[in-house]
Short mmCIF file of C-alpha atoms in Angstrom, two decimals:
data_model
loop_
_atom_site.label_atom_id
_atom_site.label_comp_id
_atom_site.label_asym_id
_atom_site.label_seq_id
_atom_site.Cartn_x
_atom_site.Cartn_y
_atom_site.Cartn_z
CA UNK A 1 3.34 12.78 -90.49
CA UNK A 2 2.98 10.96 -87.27
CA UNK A 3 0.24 9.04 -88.31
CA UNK A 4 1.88 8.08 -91.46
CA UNK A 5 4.98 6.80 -89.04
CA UNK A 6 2.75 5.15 -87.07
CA UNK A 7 0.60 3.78 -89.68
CA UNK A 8 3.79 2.57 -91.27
CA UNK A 9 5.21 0.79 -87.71
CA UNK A 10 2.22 -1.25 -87.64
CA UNK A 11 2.18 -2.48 -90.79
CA UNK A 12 6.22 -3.24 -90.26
CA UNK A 13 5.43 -5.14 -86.72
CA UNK A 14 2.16 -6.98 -88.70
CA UNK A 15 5.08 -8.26 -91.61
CA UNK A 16 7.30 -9.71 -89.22
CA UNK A 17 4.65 -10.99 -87.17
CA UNK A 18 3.57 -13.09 -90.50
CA UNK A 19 7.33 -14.03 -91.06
CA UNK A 20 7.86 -15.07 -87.87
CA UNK A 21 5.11 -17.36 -87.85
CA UNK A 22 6.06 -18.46 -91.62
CA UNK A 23 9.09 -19.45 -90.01
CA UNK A 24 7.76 -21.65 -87.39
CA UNK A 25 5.17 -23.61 -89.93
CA UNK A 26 7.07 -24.68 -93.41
CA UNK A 27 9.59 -26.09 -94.69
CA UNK A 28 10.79 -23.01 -95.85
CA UNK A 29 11.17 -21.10 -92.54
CA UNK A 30 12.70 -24.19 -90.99
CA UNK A 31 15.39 -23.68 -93.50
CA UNK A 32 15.33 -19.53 -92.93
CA UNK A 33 15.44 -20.79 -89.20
CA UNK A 34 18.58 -23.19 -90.24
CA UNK A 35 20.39 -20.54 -93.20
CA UNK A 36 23.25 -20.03 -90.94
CA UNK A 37 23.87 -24.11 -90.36
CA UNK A 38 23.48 -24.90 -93.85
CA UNK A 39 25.92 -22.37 -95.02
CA UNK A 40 28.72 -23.56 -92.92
CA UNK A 41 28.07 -27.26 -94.08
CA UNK A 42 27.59 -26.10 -98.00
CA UNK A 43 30.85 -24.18 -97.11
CA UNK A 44 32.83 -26.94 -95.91
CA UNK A 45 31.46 -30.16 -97.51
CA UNK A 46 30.05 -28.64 -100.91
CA UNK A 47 31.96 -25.48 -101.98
CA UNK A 48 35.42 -25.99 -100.63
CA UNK A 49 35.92 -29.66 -102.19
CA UNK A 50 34.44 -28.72 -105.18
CA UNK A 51 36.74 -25.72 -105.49
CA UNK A 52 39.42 -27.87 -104.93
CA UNK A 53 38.71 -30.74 -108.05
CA UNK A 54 38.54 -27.19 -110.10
CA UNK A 55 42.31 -26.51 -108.52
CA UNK A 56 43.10 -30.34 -109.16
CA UNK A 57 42.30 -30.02 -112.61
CA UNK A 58 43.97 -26.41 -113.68
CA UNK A 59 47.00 -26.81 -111.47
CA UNK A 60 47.49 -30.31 -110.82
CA UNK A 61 47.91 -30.17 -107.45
CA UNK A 62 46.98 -33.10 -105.07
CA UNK A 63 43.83 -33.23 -103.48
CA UNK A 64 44.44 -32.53 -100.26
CA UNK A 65 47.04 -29.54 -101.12
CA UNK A 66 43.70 -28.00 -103.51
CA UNK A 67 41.39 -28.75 -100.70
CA UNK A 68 44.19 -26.66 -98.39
CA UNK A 69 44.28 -24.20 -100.87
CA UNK A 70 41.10 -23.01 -101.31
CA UNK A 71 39.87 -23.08 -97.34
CA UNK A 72 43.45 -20.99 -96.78
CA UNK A 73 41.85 -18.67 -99.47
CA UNK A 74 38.57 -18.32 -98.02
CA UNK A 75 39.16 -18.25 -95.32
CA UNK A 76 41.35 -15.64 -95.66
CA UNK A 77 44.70 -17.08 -93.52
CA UNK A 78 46.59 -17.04 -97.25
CA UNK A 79 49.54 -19.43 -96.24
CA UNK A 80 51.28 -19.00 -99.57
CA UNK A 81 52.50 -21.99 -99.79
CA UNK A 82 50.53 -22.97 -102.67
CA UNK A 83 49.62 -19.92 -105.18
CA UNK A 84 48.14 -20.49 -108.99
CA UNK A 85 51.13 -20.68 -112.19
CA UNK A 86 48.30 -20.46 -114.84
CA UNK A 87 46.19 -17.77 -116.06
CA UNK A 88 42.52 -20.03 -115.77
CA UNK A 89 44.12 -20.50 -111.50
CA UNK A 90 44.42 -16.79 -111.51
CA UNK A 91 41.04 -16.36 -112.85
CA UNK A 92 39.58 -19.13 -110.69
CA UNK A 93 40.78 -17.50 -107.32
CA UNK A 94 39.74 -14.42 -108.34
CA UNK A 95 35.79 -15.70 -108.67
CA UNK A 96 36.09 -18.66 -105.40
CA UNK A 97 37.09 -15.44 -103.22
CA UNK A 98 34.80 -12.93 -104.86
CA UNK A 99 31.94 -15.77 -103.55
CA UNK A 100 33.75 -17.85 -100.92
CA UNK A 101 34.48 -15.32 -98.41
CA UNK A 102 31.21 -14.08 -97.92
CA UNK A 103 29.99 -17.53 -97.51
CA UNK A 104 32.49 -18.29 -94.98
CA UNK A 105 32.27 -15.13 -93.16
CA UNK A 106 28.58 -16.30 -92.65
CA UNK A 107 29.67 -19.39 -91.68
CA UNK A 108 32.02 -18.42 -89.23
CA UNK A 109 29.60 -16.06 -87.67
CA UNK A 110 27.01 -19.08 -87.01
CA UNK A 111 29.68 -21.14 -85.66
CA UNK A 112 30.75 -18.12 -83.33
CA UNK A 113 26.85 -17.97 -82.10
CA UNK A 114 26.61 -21.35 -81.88
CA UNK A 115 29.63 -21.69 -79.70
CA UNK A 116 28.52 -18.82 -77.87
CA UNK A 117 25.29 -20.51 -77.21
CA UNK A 118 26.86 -23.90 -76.17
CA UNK A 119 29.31 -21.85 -73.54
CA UNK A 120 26.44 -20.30 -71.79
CA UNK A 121 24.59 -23.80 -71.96
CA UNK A 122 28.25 -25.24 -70.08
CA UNK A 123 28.27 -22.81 -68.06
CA UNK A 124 25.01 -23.23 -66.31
CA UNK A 125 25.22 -26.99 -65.70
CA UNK A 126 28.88 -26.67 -63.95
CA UNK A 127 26.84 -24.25 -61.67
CA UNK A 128 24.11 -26.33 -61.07
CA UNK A 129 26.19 -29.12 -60.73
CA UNK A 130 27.94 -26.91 -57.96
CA UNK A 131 24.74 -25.71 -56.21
CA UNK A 132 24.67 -22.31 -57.42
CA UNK A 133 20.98 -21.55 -58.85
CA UNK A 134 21.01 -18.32 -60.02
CA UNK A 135 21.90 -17.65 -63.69
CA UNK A 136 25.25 -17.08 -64.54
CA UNK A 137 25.85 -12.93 -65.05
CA UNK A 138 27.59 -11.63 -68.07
CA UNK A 139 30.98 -11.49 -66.33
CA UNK A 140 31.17 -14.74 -66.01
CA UNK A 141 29.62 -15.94 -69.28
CA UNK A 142 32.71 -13.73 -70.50
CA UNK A 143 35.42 -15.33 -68.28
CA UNK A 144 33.95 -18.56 -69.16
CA UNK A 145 34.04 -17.73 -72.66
CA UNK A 146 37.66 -16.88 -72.41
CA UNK A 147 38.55 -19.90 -70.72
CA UNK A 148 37.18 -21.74 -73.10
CA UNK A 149 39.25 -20.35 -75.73
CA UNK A 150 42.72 -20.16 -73.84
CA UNK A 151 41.72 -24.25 -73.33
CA UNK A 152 41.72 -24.41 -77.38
CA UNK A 153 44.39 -22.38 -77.88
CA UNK A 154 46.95 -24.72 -75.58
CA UNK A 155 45.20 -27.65 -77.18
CA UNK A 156 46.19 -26.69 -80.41
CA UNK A 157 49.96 -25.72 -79.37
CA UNK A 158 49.92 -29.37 -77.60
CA UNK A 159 48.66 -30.91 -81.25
CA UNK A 160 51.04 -29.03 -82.91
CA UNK A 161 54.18 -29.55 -80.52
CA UNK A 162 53.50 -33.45 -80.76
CA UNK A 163 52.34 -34.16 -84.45
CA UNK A 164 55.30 -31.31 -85.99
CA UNK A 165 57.61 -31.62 -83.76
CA UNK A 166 58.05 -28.28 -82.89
CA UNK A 167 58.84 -26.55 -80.21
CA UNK A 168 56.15 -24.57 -77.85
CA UNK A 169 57.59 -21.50 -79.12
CA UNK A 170 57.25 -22.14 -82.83
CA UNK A 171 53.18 -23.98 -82.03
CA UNK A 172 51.76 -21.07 -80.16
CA UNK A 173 53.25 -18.74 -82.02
CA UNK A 174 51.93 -21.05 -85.51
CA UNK A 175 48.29 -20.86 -83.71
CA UNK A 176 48.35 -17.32 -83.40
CA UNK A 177 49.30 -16.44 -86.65
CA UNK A 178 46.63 -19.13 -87.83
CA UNK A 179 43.61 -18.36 -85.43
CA UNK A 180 43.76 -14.49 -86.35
CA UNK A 181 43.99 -15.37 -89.99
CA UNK A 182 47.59 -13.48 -90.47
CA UNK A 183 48.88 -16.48 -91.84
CA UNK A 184 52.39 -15.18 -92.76
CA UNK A 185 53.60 -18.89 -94.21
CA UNK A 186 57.02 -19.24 -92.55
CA UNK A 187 55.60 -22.73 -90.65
CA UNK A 188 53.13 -24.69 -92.04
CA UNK A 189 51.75 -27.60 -90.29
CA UNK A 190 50.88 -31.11 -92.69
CA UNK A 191 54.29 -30.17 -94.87
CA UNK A 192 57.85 -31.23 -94.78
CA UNK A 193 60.72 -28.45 -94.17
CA UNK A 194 64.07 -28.82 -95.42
CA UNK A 195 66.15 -28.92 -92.31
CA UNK A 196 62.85 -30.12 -89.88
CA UNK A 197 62.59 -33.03 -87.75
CA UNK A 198 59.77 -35.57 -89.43
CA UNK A 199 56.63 -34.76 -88.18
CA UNK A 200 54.01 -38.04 -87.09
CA UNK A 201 51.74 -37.12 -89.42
CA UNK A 202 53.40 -37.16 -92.78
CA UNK A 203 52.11 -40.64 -93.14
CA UNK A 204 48.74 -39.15 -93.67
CA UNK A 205 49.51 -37.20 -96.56
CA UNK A 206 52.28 -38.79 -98.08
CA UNK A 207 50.80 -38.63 -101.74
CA UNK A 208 49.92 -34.51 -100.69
CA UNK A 209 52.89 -33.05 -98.73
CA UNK A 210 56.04 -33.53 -101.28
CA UNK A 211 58.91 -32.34 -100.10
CA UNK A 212 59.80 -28.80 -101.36
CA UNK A 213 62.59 -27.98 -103.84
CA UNK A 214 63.19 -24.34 -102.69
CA UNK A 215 65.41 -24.11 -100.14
CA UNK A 216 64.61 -20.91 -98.56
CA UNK A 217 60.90 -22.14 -97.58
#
């Protein structure tokens, strides 16, 4: 039995040896090397706007408001501020999350490692910059990282508190509910709110964001 295992380890270490070098010579291992990069840009620039002329056509819905749609969908915030009247809709979400979620969850996952990677990479020229020479440790990679994110965070609330007009309240808490994918729908940025002061942006997506008949959104 132990020779079988160990038999069986070096024929295991041999395969990925081959792959690895695979990898490193062809065109296909540059794209095995590159999966997680082109699945966020087939994500974004092939799958989500083709979803949305799908949504166009079966619902009639603007562009931008199908293009909203669908990345709110797979991305799994669910405003619900748009949802499918017809049965072929129904159907249509049904399949776009079945496949679109995955894809995105991949996607997401690259961009995390990628930002992860550009951090660290941030990180270590501010220290050199500074004179320090040794590598940063993990603590501060992870303070870093966090400050990083807090710096986003207050970026968006800043966006949000000039382009909506809303108060710092209502953006962080809209960034919250948006960043962790709750999405509960009571604000939406991009969209006009019986009652709301006119946001900067409506200009943008005048042909998109009609005002809404119901008055309790």
């Amino acid at each position: 039995r132990m020779h079988l295992g160990s038999s069986l380890n070096v024929r295991l270490e041999k395969w990925h040896e081959r792959t690895e070098r695979h990898k490193r010579k062809t065109v296909e291992g540059w794209i095995l090397r590159q999966q997680g990069l082109l699945t966020m840009l087939f994500t974004f620039f092939v799958f989500t706007p083709a979803w949305a002329i799908v949504f166009n056509k079966i619902e009639g819905w603007a562009a931008w408001d199908a293009y909203i749609y669908v990345f709110t969908v797979i991305t799994t915030i669910g405003y619900g501020n748009f949802s499918p009247a017809k049965p072929a809709g129904m159907y249509a979400t049904i399949f776009m999350g079945l496949t679109g979620i995955p894809l995105m969850c991949y996607a997401l996952a690259w961009i995390g490692t990628a930002s992860q990677r550009c951090s660290h990479l941030i990180l270590k020229k501010i220290r050199k910059s500074l004179g320090f020479k040794a590598k940063p440790s993990k603590m501060q990679e992870i303070y870093f990282s966090v400050f990083l994110f807090m710096a986003h965070f207050a970026h968006c609330v800043i966006v949000f508190c000039v382009m909506e007009a809303w108060t710092i309240t209502t953006s962080c808490y809209y960034t919250f509910v948006t960043l962790s994918t709750i999405g509960l729908g009571d604000e939406i940025a991009l969209y006009y709110k019986p009652g709301g002061r006119p946001a900067k942006w409506r200009c943008l997506t005048e042909d998109a964001a009609a005002p809404y008949d119901d008055a309790d959104f």
